[in-house]
Coordinates of C-alpha atoms in Angstrom, one line a residue:
Chain A
M1 CA 154.1 135.2 113.0
S2 CA 157.5 133.7 112.8
V3 CA 158.8 133.4 109.3
N4 CA 162.0 131.4 109.9
K5 CA 162.0 129.4 106.6
P6 CA 161.1 132.0 103.9
G7 CA 160.5 130.3 100.6
R8 CA 161.5 131.9 97.3
T9 CA 159.0 133.8 95.2
I10 CA 159.4 133.3 91.5
L11 CA 157.7 135.9 89.2
A12 CA 156.0 134.9 86.0
S13 CA 158.0 137.6 84.2
T14 CA 161.2 135.8 85.1
I15 CA 159.9 132.6 83.4
S16 CA 158.2 134.3 80.5
K17 CA 161.2 136.1 79.3
I18 CA 163.0 132.8 78.6
Y19 CA 160.6 132.5 75.6
D20 CA 161.2 136.1 74.3
E21 CA 164.2 135.1 72.2
E22 CA 162.6 132.0 70.8
I23 CA 159.5 134.0 69.8
R24 CA 161.5 136.9 68.3
Q25 CA 163.6 134.5 66.2
K26 CA 160.5 132.7 65.0
V27 CA 158.9 136.0 64.0
E28 CA 162.1 136.8 62.1
S29 CA 162.1 133.5 60.3
L30 CA 158.5 134.2 59.2
R31 CA 159.4 137.6 57.8
P32 CA 159.3 136.4 54.1
L33 CA 155.7 135.3 54.7
R34 CA 154.6 138.0 57.2
P35 CA 156.7 141.1 56.3
E36 CA 154.9 143.2 58.9
G37 CA 154.8 140.4 61.5
P38 CA 151.9 138.1 62.2
L39 CA 148.6 139.6 63.4
L40 CA 146.9 138.5 66.6
V41 CA 143.3 139.8 67.1
G42 CA 141.7 140.0 70.5
F43 CA 137.9 140.3 70.9
L44 CA 136.7 142.1 74.0
A45 CA 133.0 142.6 74.9
N46 CA 133.1 143.0 78.7
S47 CA 134.4 145.6 81.1
D48 CA 136.1 143.1 83.4
P49 CA 139.3 144.9 84.7
A50 CA 141.2 141.5 84.7
A51 CA 140.4 141.1 81.0
E52 CA 141.4 144.7 80.3
M53 CA 144.8 144.1 82.0
Y54 CA 145.3 140.8 80.2
A55 CA 144.6 142.5 76.9
R56 CA 147.0 145.4 77.7
W57 CA 149.8 143.0 78.6
T58 CA 149.2 140.8 75.5
Q59 CA 149.5 144.0 73.3
K60 CA 152.6 145.1 75.1
T61 CA 154.3 141.7 74.9
S62 CA 153.3 141.1 71.3
E63 CA 154.6 144.4 70.1
A64 CA 157.8 144.0 71.9
L65 CA 158.4 140.8 70.1
G66 CA 157.5 141.9 66.6
I67 CA 153.9 140.6 66.6
R68 CA 151.0 142.9 65.6
Y69 CA 148.2 143.0 68.0
E70 CA 144.7 144.4 67.5
L71 CA 142.1 144.7 70.1
R72 CA 138.5 144.8 68.8
R73 CA 136.0 146.1 71.3
F74 CA 132.3 145.5 71.1
A75 CA 129.6 147.1 73.2
D76 CA 127.0 144.8 71.7
K77 CA 128.0 141.2 72.5
D78 CA 125.8 139.9 69.8
L79 CA 128.1 141.3 67.1
L80 CA 131.0 139.2 68.3
E81 CA 130.0 135.9 66.5
E82 CA 129.8 137.5 63.0
N83 CA 133.0 139.4 63.5
I84 CA 134.9 136.3 64.7
I85 CA 133.7 134.4 61.6
E86 CA 134.9 137.3 59.5
A87 CA 138.3 137.1 61.1
N88 CA 138.3 133.3 60.6
N89 CA 138.0 134.0 56.9
D90 CA 140.4 136.9 56.8
D91 CA 143.8 135.8 55.4
G92 CA 145.4 138.7 57.1
V93 CA 144.5 137.5 60.6
D94 CA 146.9 134.8 62.1
G95 CA 145.4 134.4 65.5
I96 CA 142.2 135.0 67.3
M97 CA 141.4 135.2 71.0
I98 CA 138.3 136.1 73.0
Y99 CA 138.3 137.7 76.4
F100 CA 135.8 135.7 78.5
P101 CA 133.3 136.1 80.0
V102 CA 131.1 137.4 77.2
F103 CA 127.7 136.2 78.0
G104 CA 128.7 134.6 81.3
N105 CA 126.9 131.4 80.7
A106 CA 126.9 128.3 78.4
Q107 CA 126.6 130.6 75.3
D108 CA 130.3 131.4 75.9
Q109 CA 131.2 127.8 75.1
Y110 CA 129.3 128.1 71.8
L111 CA 131.1 131.3 71.0
Q112 CA 134.4 129.8 71.8
Q113 CA 133.9 127.1 69.3
T114 CA 133.2 129.6 66.5
V115 CA 136.9 130.5 66.4
C116 CA 138.3 128.2 63.7
K117 CA 140.9 125.8 65.0
E118 CA 143.4 127.1 62.5
K119 CA 143.5 130.5 64.4
D120 CA 142.6 129.4 67.9
V121 CA 145.7 130.7 69.8
E122 CA 144.2 129.8 73.2
G123 CA 143.9 126.1 72.2
L124 CA 140.3 125.9 73.3
N125 CA 138.9 124.2 70.2
H126 CA 137.3 120.8 70.9
V127 CA 139.8 119.1 68.6
Y128 CA 142.7 120.4 70.7
Y129 CA 141.0 119.3 74.0
Q130 CA 140.2 115.9 72.7
N131 CA 143.9 115.5 71.6
L132 CA 145.1 116.7 75.0
Y133 CA 142.8 114.3 76.9
H134 CA 144.0 111.4 74.7
N135 CA 147.6 112.4 74.8
V136 CA 147.7 112.9 71.0
R137 CA 150.4 115.3 70.1
Y138 CA 149.8 115.8 66.4
L139 CA 146.8 116.8 64.2
D140 CA 147.7 114.5 61.3
D141 CA 148.7 110.8 60.9
H142 CA 152.0 111.9 59.3
E143 CA 152.9 113.8 62.5
T144 CA 153.8 117.0 60.7
L145 CA 151.2 119.3 62.2
K146 CA 151.5 119.8 66.0
S147 CA 148.4 120.0 68.1
I148 CA 147.9 123.1 70.2
L149 CA 147.6 123.0 74.0
P150 CA 145.3 125.3 75.9
C151 CA 147.6 128.2 77.0
T152 CA 147.1 128.4 80.7
P153 CA 147.5 124.6 81.4
L154 CA 150.6 124.8 79.1
A155 CA 151.9 127.8 80.9
I156 CA 151.7 125.8 84.2
V157 CA 153.6 122.9 82.7
K158 CA 156.3 125.3 81.5
I159 CA 156.5 126.9 85.0
L160 CA 156.9 123.4 86.5
E161 CA 159.7 122.7 83.9
Y162 CA 161.4 126.0 85.0
L163 CA 161.1 125.1 88.6
K164 CA 162.8 121.7 87.8
I165 CA 159.8 119.7 88.9
Y166 CA 159.6 118.1 85.5
N167 CA 162.7 115.9 85.6
P168 CA 164.6 116.0 82.3
L169 CA 166.5 112.8 83.2
L170 CA 163.3 110.9 82.8
P171 CA 161.9 110.1 79.4
D172 CA 159.4 112.3 77.7
G173 CA 155.9 111.6 79.0
N174 CA 157.3 110.3 82.3
Q175 CA 158.9 113.5 83.6
M176 CA 156.4 113.9 86.4
Y177 CA 156.6 110.3 87.5
G178 CA 156.1 109.9 91.2
K179 CA 155.0 113.5 91.8
K180 CA 151.8 114.3 93.6
C181 CA 149.9 117.5 92.7
V182 CA 146.8 119.1 94.1
V183 CA 144.9 121.3 91.7
V184 CA 142.2 123.4 93.2
N185 CA 139.9 124.2 90.2
R186 CA 138.3 121.8 87.7
S187 CA 137.1 124.2 85.1
E188 CA 137.0 122.9 81.5
I189 CA 139.4 125.8 80.5
V190 CA 142.2 125.2 83.0
G191 CA 141.7 122.8 85.9
R192 CA 140.6 119.6 84.1
P193 CA 142.9 119.8 81.1
L194 CA 145.8 120.7 83.5
A195 CA 145.1 117.6 85.7
A196 CA 145.0 115.4 82.6
L197 CA 148.3 116.9 81.2
L198 CA 150.1 116.3 84.5
A199 CA 148.7 112.8 84.8
N200 CA 149.7 112.1 81.2
D201 CA 153.2 113.0 82.2
G202 CA 153.2 110.5 85.1
A203 CA 152.0 112.6 88.1
T204 CA 149.2 111.7 90.5
V205 CA 146.9 114.6 90.5
Y206 CA 144.2 115.4 93.2
S207 CA 141.7 117.5 91.4
V208 CA 139.6 119.6 93.8
D209 CA 136.3 121.5 93.2
V210 CA 133.5 122.6 95.5
N211 CA 131.7 119.3 94.9
N212 CA 134.3 116.6 95.2
I213 CA 137.9 115.5 95.0
Q214 CA 139.1 113.3 92.1
K215 CA 142.3 111.5 91.5
F216 CA 143.8 111.6 88.0
T217 CA 146.5 109.1 87.1
R218 CA 147.9 107.9 83.8
G219 CA 146.2 104.6 84.3
E220 CA 147.8 101.3 84.9
G221 CA 150.5 99.9 82.6
L222 CA 152.6 101.5 80.0
S223 CA 150.1 101.0 77.3
A224 CA 147.4 103.3 78.8
I225 CA 147.4 106.5 76.8
K226 CA 144.5 108.2 78.5
H227 CA 144.5 109.4 82.0
H228 CA 142.3 107.6 84.5
V229 CA 139.8 109.4 86.8
E230 CA 138.7 108.2 90.2
D231 CA 136.2 109.8 92.6
L232 CA 137.7 110.1 96.1
G233 CA 134.6 111.5 97.7
D234 CA 132.6 114.7 98.3
Y235 CA 134.6 117.8 99.1
S236 CA 135.5 118.2 102.7
E237 CA 138.2 120.1 104.6
Q238 CA 139.4 116.7 106.0
L239 CA 139.8 115.1 102.5
L240 CA 141.6 118.1 101.2
R241 CA 143.9 118.0 104.2
D242 CA 144.5 114.3 103.5
V243 CA 145.4 114.7 99.9
C244 CA 147.7 117.7 100.7
R245 CA 149.7 115.7 103.2
D246 CA 152.2 114.4 100.7
A247 CA 151.6 116.8 97.8
D248 CA 154.7 118.0 96.2
I249 CA 152.8 120.7 94.3
V250 CA 149.7 122.8 95.1
I251 CA 148.2 124.7 92.2
T252 CA 145.2 127.0 92.8
G253 CA 142.8 128.8 90.5
V254 CA 139.8 129.9 92.5
P255 CA 138.1 133.0 91.0
S256 CA 137.3 134.6 94.3
E257 CA 138.9 137.4 96.2
S258 CA 138.0 136.0 99.6
Y259 CA 139.3 132.4 99.0
K260 CA 142.6 131.5 100.6
F261 CA 144.1 128.1 100.5
P262 CA 144.8 127.0 104.1
T263 CA 148.6 127.4 104.6
E264 CA 148.6 124.7 107.3
Y265 CA 147.6 122.1 104.7
I266 CA 150.7 122.7 102.6
R267 CA 153.5 120.2 103.1
D268 CA 156.8 121.7 104.2
G269 CA 158.8 122.5 101.1
A270 CA 156.0 122.1 98.6
I271 CA 155.8 124.2 95.4
C272 CA 152.8 126.6 95.3
I273 CA 151.5 128.1 92.1
N274 CA 148.4 130.3 91.7
F275 CA 146.8 130.9 88.4
S276 CA 143.7 132.8 89.6
S277 CA 143.7 136.5 89.0
F278 CA 143.0 136.7 92.8
K279 CA 145.7 135.8 95.3
N280 CA 144.6 132.4 96.5
F281 CA 147.5 131.9 98.9
S282 CA 147.9 133.9 102.1
E283 CA 151.0 136.0 102.7
D284 CA 152.4 133.3 105.1
V285 CA 152.5 130.7 102.2
K286 CA 156.3 131.3 102.2
T287 CA 156.6 129.8 105.6
K288 CA 155.7 126.5 104.0
A289 CA 156.4 126.7 100.2
S290 CA 159.9 126.3 99.0
L291 CA 159.0 128.0 95.7
Y292 CA 156.0 130.1 95.2
V293 CA 154.6 131.5 91.9
P294 CA 151.9 134.1 92.8
M295 CA 150.7 134.7 89.2
T296 CA 151.0 133.0 85.9
G297 CA 149.5 135.5 83.4
K298 CA 152.7 136.5 81.7
V299 CA 153.7 132.9 81.0
T300 CA 150.2 132.3 79.6
I301 CA 150.8 135.2 77.2
A302 CA 154.1 133.8 76.1
M303 CA 152.3 130.4 75.4
L304 CA 149.6 132.3 73.5
L305 CA 152.2 133.8 71.2
R306 CA 154.0 130.5 70.8
N307 CA 150.7 128.8 69.9
M308 CA 150.1 131.5 67.3
L309 CA 153.5 131.0 65.6
R310 CA 152.8 127.2 65.6
L311 CA 149.4 127.9 64.0
V312 CA 151.1 130.0 61.3
D313 CA 153.5 127.1 60.7
N314 CA 150.6 124.7 60.4
R315 CA 148.7 126.9 58.0
E316 CA 151.8 127.3 55.8
K317 CA 152.5 123.6 55.8
I318 CA 149.0 122.8 54.8
K319 CA 149.2 125.4 52.0
A320 CA 152.5 123.9 50.8
M321 CA 151.0 120.4 50.9
R322 CA 148.1 121.6 48.6
Q323 CA 150.5 123.0 46.0
Chain B
M1 CA 86.7 128.1 89.1
S2 CA 84.6 128.7 86.0
V3 CA 85.9 127.0 82.9
N4 CA 83.6 128.4 80.3
K5 CA 86.0 128.5 77.4
P6 CA 87.8 125.2 77.7
G7 CA 90.7 125.0 75.2
R8 CA 91.7 121.9 73.5
T9 CA 94.6 119.7 74.7
I10 CA 96.7 118.2 72.0
L11 CA 98.8 115.3 72.9
A12 CA 102.4 114.8 71.6
S13 CA 101.5 111.3 70.6
T14 CA 98.8 112.6 68.2
I15 CA 101.4 114.6 66.4
S16 CA 104.3 112.2 66.6
K17 CA 102.3 109.4 64.9
I18 CA 102.1 111.5 61.7
Y19 CA 105.8 110.7 61.2
D20 CA 105.4 107.0 61.8
E21 CA 104.6 106.1 58.2
E22 CA 107.4 108.4 56.8
I23 CA 109.9 106.8 59.2
R24 CA 108.8 103.2 58.4
Q25 CA 109.0 103.8 54.7
K26 CA 112.4 105.3 55.0
V27 CA 113.6 102.3 57.1
E28 CA 112.2 100.1 54.4
S29 CA 114.0 102.0 51.6
L30 CA 117.3 101.6 53.5
R31 CA 116.7 97.8 53.8
P32 CA 119.3 96.9 51.0
L33 CA 122.0 98.9 53.0
R34 CA 120.7 98.1 56.5
P35 CA 119.0 94.7 56.3
E36 CA 118.4 94.5 60.1
G37 CA 117.4 98.2 60.3
P38 CA 119.6 101.0 61.3
L39 CA 121.1 101.0 64.8
L40 CA 120.6 103.8 67.3
V41 CA 122.8 103.7 70.5
G42 CA 121.9 105.6 73.6
F43 CA 124.5 106.2 76.4
L44 CA 123.1 106.5 79.9
A45 CA 125.2 107.2 83.0
N46 CA 122.8 108.8 85.4
S47 CA 119.8 107.5 87.3
D48 CA 117.5 110.5 86.5
P49 CA 114.0 109.0 86.1
A50 CA 113.2 111.4 83.3
A51 CA 116.2 110.1 81.3
E52 CA 115.1 106.5 82.0
M53 CA 111.6 107.2 80.7
Y54 CA 112.9 109.0 77.7
A55 CA 115.2 106.0 76.9
R56 CA 112.4 103.6 77.3
W57 CA 110.1 105.5 75.0
T58 CA 112.9 105.9 72.4
Q59 CA 113.4 102.1 72.5
K60 CA 109.7 101.4 72.2
T61 CA 109.2 103.8 69.3
S62 CA 112.4 102.8 67.5
E63 CA 111.5 99.1 67.6
A64 CA 107.9 99.7 66.5
L65 CA 109.3 101.5 63.4
G66 CA 112.0 98.9 62.4
I67 CA 114.9 100.7 64.0
R68 CA 117.2 98.8 66.3
Y69 CA 117.9 100.5 69.6
E70 CA 120.6 99.7 72.1
L71 CA 120.9 101.3 75.5
R72 CA 124.4 101.3 76.9
R73 CA 124.5 101.9 80.6
F74 CA 127.6 103.0 82.6
A75 CA 128.0 103.2 86.3
D76 CA 131.4 104.9 85.8
K77 CA 130.8 108.2 83.9
D78 CA 134.5 108.4 83.0
L79 CA 134.1 105.4 80.7
L80 CA 131.6 107.2 78.5
E81 CA 134.0 109.2 76.4
E82 CA 136.0 106.2 75.2
N83 CA 132.9 104.2 74.5
I84 CA 131.4 107.1 72.5
I85 CA 134.6 107.4 70.4
E86 CA 134.4 103.6 69.8
A87 CA 130.8 104.0 68.6
N88 CA 131.9 106.9 66.4
N89 CA 134.3 104.5 64.7
D90 CA 132.0 101.5 64.6
D91 CA 130.5 101.2 61.1
G92 CA 127.6 99.2 62.6
V93 CA 126.3 102.2 64.6
D94 CA 124.2 104.7 62.8
G95 CA 123.2 107.1 65.5
I96 CA 124.4 108.1 68.9
M97 CA 122.7 109.9 71.7
I98 CA 123.7 110.8 75.3
Y99 CA 121.2 111.1 78.2
F100 CA 122.2 114.3 80.0
P101 CA 123.1 115.3 82.6
V102 CA 126.2 113.1 82.9
F103 CA 128.6 115.2 84.9
G104 CA 126.1 118.0 85.4
N105 CA 128.5 120.8 84.6
A106 CA 130.5 122.2 81.7
Q107 CA 132.1 118.8 81.1
D108 CA 128.8 117.7 79.6
Q109 CA 129.4 120.2 76.8
Y110 CA 132.8 118.7 76.1
L111 CA 131.3 115.1 76.2
Q112 CA 128.5 116.2 73.8
Q113 CA 131.0 117.3 71.2
T114 CA 132.8 114.0 71.3
V115 CA 129.9 112.5 69.4
C116 CA 130.9 112.8 65.7
K117 CA 128.6 114.9 63.7
E118 CA 128.0 112.1 61.3
K119 CA 126.1 110.2 64.0
D120 CA 124.8 113.0 66.2
V121 CA 121.0 112.3 66.0
E122 CA 120.3 115.0 68.6
G123 CA 121.8 117.7 66.3
L124 CA 124.0 119.1 69.1
N125 CA 127.3 119.3 67.3
H126 CA 128.7 122.8 67.0
V127 CA 128.5 122.6 63.2
Y128 CA 124.7 122.1 63.3
Y129 CA 124.2 124.9 65.8
Q130 CA 126.3 127.3 63.8
N131 CA 124.2 126.4 60.7
L132 CA 121.0 126.9 62.6
Y133 CA 122.0 130.3 64.0
H134 CA 123.0 131.4 60.5
N135 CA 120.0 129.8 58.8
V136 CA 122.2 127.6 56.7
R137 CA 120.2 124.5 55.6
Y138 CA 123.0 122.4 54.0
L139 CA 126.3 121.0 55.0
D140 CA 127.9 121.4 51.6
D141 CA 128.0 124.0 48.9
H142 CA 126.3 121.7 46.4
E143 CA 123.3 121.5 48.8
T144 CA 123.2 117.7 48.7
L145 CA 123.8 117.0 52.4
K146 CA 121.1 118.5 54.7
S147 CA 122.1 119.9 58.0
I148 CA 120.6 118.5 61.2
L149 CA 118.5 120.5 63.6
P150 CA 118.6 119.9 67.3
C151 CA 115.7 117.6 68.0
T152 CA 113.6 119.4 70.7
P153 CA 113.6 122.8 68.9
L154 CA 112.8 121.0 65.7
A155 CA 109.9 119.1 67.5
I156 CA 108.4 122.4 68.6
V157 CA 108.5 123.7 65.1
K158 CA 106.8 120.6 63.9
I159 CA 104.2 121.0 66.7
L160 CA 103.6 124.6 65.5
E161 CA 103.2 123.3 62.0
Y162 CA 100.6 120.8 63.1
L163 CA 98.7 123.4 65.1
K164 CA 98.6 125.5 61.9
I165 CA 100.6 128.3 63.4
Y166 CA 103.1 128.0 60.6
N167 CA 101.2 129.4 57.7
P168 CA 101.8 127.3 54.5
L169 CA 100.4 130.0 52.3
L170 CA 103.4 132.1 53.1
P171 CA 106.8 131.3 51.5
D172 CA 109.3 129.1 53.2
G173 CA 111.3 131.1 55.8
N174 CA 108.4 133.5 56.3
Q175 CA 105.7 131.1 57.6
M176 CA 105.8 132.7 61.1
Y177 CA 105.8 136.2 59.8
G178 CA 103.9 138.5 62.2
K179 CA 103.6 136.0 65.0
K180 CA 104.7 136.8 68.5
C181 CA 106.1 134.0 70.7
V182 CA 107.3 134.0 74.3
V183 CA 109.9 131.3 75.1
V184 CA 110.6 130.8 78.8
N185 CA 114.0 129.0 78.7
R186 CA 117.2 130.2 77.0
S187 CA 119.4 127.0 77.4
E188 CA 121.9 126.3 74.7
I189 CA 120.1 123.0 74.0
V190 CA 116.6 124.2 73.5
G191 CA 115.6 127.8 74.3
R192 CA 118.2 129.8 72.4
P193 CA 118.2 127.6 69.2
L194 CA 114.4 127.5 69.3
A195 CA 114.2 131.4 69.5
A196 CA 116.6 131.7 66.6
L197 CA 114.7 129.1 64.5
L198 CA 111.4 130.9 65.0
A199 CA 112.9 134.3 64.4
N200 CA 114.5 132.9 61.2
D201 CA 111.0 132.0 60.1
G202 CA 109.8 135.5 60.6
A203 CA 108.4 135.5 64.2
T204 CA 109.1 138.0 66.9
V205 CA 110.4 136.0 69.9
Y206 CA 110.6 137.1 73.5
S207 CA 113.2 134.9 75.1
V208 CA 112.9 134.8 78.8
D209 CA 115.4 133.5 81.4
V210 CA 116.0 134.3 85.1
N211 CA 118.3 137.1 84.2
N212 CA 116.6 139.1 81.5
I213 CA 114.2 139.2 78.5
Q214 CA 115.6 139.4 75.0
K215 CA 113.8 140.0 71.7
F216 CA 114.9 137.8 68.7
T217 CA 113.9 138.9 65.3
R218 CA 115.1 138.0 61.8
G219 CA 116.7 141.4 61.5
E220 CA 115.7 144.3 59.2
G221 CA 115.3 143.8 55.5
L222 CA 115.0 140.7 53.4
S223 CA 118.7 140.2 53.0
A224 CA 119.4 139.6 56.8
I225 CA 120.0 135.9 57.1
K226 CA 120.9 135.8 60.8
H227 CA 118.5 136.6 63.6
H228 CA 119.0 139.8 65.6
V229 CA 119.0 139.8 69.4
E230 CA 118.1 142.9 71.5
D231 CA 118.1 143.1 75.3
L232 CA 114.8 144.3 76.6
G233 CA 115.8 144.5 80.2
D234 CA 116.3 142.6 83.4
Y235 CA 113.8 139.9 84.2
S236 CA 110.7 141.2 86.0
E237 CA 107.1 140.0 86.4
Q238 CA 106.0 143.3 84.8
L239 CA 108.2 142.9 81.8
L240 CA 107.1 139.3 81.3
R241 CA 103.5 140.4 81.6
D242 CA 104.1 143.1 79.0
V243 CA 105.7 140.8 76.4
C244 CA 102.9 138.3 77.0
R245 CA 100.1 140.8 76.3
D246 CA 100.0 140.2 72.6
A247 CA 101.9 136.9 72.4
D248 CA 100.2 134.3 70.1
I249 CA 102.3 131.5 71.5
V250 CA 103.8 130.8 74.9
I251 CA 106.4 128.0 75.1
T252 CA 107.8 126.9 78.5
G253 CA 110.8 124.8 79.5
V254 CA 111.6 125.4 83.1
P255 CA 113.3 122.4 84.7
S256 CA 111.5 122.8 88.1
E257 CA 108.5 121.1 89.6
S258 CA 107.4 124.2 91.5
Y259 CA 107.5 126.6 88.6
K260 CA 104.1 127.6 87.1
F261 CA 103.7 130.1 84.3
P262 CA 101.1 132.7 85.5
T263 CA 97.9 131.8 83.7
E264 CA 96.7 135.5 83.9
Y265 CA 99.6 136.6 81.7
I266 CA 98.3 134.4 78.8
R267 CA 96.4 136.2 76.1
D268 CA 93.0 134.9 75.5
G269 CA 93.2 132.2 72.8
A270 CA 97.0 131.9 72.8
I271 CA 98.7 128.6 72.0
C272 CA 100.6 127.1 75.0
I273 CA 103.3 124.5 74.7
N274 CA 105.4 123.0 77.5
F275 CA 108.6 121.1 76.7
S276 CA 109.8 120.8 80.3
S277 CA 109.5 117.3 81.9
F278 CA 107.6 119.1 84.6
K279 CA 104.2 120.7 84.0
N280 CA 105.0 124.4 83.7
F281 CA 101.4 125.4 83.1
S282 CA 98.7 125.2 85.8
E283 CA 95.5 123.2 85.3
D284 CA 93.5 126.3 84.5
V285 CA 95.7 127.1 81.4
K286 CA 92.8 125.9 79.4
T287 CA 90.6 128.8 80.5
K288 CA 93.0 130.9 78.4
A289 CA 94.8 128.8 75.8
S290 CA 93.0 127.8 72.7
L291 CA 95.4 124.9 72.1
Y292 CA 97.6 123.4 74.8
V293 CA 100.4 120.9 74.3
P294 CA 101.4 119.7 77.8
M295 CA 104.4 117.6 76.8
T296 CA 106.6 117.3 73.7
G297 CA 108.8 114.3 74.3
K298 CA 107.2 111.9 71.8
V299 CA 107.6 114.4 69.0
T300 CA 111.2 114.9 70.0
I301 CA 111.7 111.1 69.7
A302 CA 110.2 111.2 66.2
M303 CA 112.6 114.0 65.2
L304 CA 115.5 112.0 66.7
L305 CA 114.6 109.0 64.4
R306 CA 114.1 111.3 61.4
N307 CA 117.5 112.9 62.1
M308 CA 119.1 109.5 62.2
L309 CA 117.7 108.5 58.9
R310 CA 118.9 111.7 57.4
L311 CA 122.4 111.0 58.8
V312 CA 122.4 107.5 57.3
D313 CA 121.4 109.2 54.0
N314 CA 124.3 111.7 54.3
R315 CA 126.8 109.0 55.1
E316 CA 125.7 106.9 52.2
K317 CA 125.9 110.0 49.8
I318 CA 129.4 110.8 51.0
K319 CA 130.4 107.1 50.5
A320 CA 128.9 107.2 46.9
M321 CA 130.7 110.5 46.2
R322 CA 134.1 108.9 47.2
Q323 CA 133.6 106.0 44.9

């Protein structure tokens, strides 16, 4: 195979370390309120090696930046709910996250919503999603409490900023104007909120799942604050090829070891980002992609910690308002 | 086939009409506040014949009892969310329900949570579920605002009350003490909350799905307020047969036309209730069951309307508290 135009690979660690200093300073500024550093608690009740690795990395990153991290393991999944509620009510806990899957079915969505929004570092609470989908940036009318974004979609936005795809010369909320993205995954956790986020920032997003392909746009006119969704048709290789033809960015998140995005569909010079824990792009992706980000986990962890510090801020502001 | 011990079939309509008078009186007592009757709005964005029938029956029952019903149909599923939010904010709307499936995947859970809890007649809001699972009956510490129960599980409890399975001589919260139930369905909408409700009232519940069989109990001791869940093992015909051996009640909710619960597993004289829109019991169920309830939809509709009137009450109480 001739690799005459090798693209550049950008590692998540290169991008995540940009946030190290910001996080460290914030932890320092919270020192009067959290002398030992804020506490993040992870709940783990599976033996998924990807979850284990993610937990280990979160611990390592947290501790390097002055944040305390505690992993609480449960052999009995049914104990998780009560223990999460206890952590919700424990003033010593600043952030809570769950390593999914727990039950591996719709009960996981129930469990997810038991984490109170005030400590939901992953940004998975319904309130945060509803704000995201409606492009609402604050939790209150006075715009003092910032809403939280789900951490993986947010990490991908930050990666696109780093890669200079978000154009800082354009006004906020328009920095993806004119860009075409393909997102292969439409989960409620990452794919759908990501498509909405990018559309809210002006991009045209082709959202792909096994059933069909949809087009997300910001909607007509400047007044439309919510993204617009249009069904393009049932999934087919031909339709995928068509939407990829002029895609500036291809983002994959297929949770399967065997899945590979067809390299020949990628436009010459496109940006390729994979957020699955499996490598969704083949080795030859660099013959097409100008910039290639093979994994995103470390940026997600940085966003997790940033979200937690924002939640501490919000809680302290609410406390101050009540006094 | 010899049918020498024919059981009695009890129709849902026989049970639901018990609530007619209560609902009519309540509507009458609300007349000063809702001169034209309270308004229930149904959102329909599929062409599922079961949903159509359910909507038609809800309309018919509502109107017979003095409640206004409005079905809002959408060809474009993506318009539903904004229209539900509009109904949330419309003071003229008292209750909201969605005919699922809409998207047919996890997005349905997101959509469900966009119905504000103050108008969620189906009792599907996370707050109501969390209260159910923790056996919490009120929304406030002063115990003035009653929590809402999901309407199908509630309907089945009411059916069991009608069938004299709930024993009124036992104290509240213990009226199913000593009873053994098999529930074939563990959906987040019906099967799991139903198992928890029955366990909270003292029953031993064997919860069956395609993967495994679990045992729900109230937990040891009188102080345990939350049900306890134990895995009995992977699903097998043998395990199902075992848990059915001394089951007083068999409740089915398998959404499949071809599924039939094996009549030979039913204990002689057991109570059989089917809440699936498909007939999960064979015709010969009456050779085993003493009482057989083939469908539950009409009782569910009665509970829906009762829930709505309770929500109107709650909203009016909150208004009064604020004045």
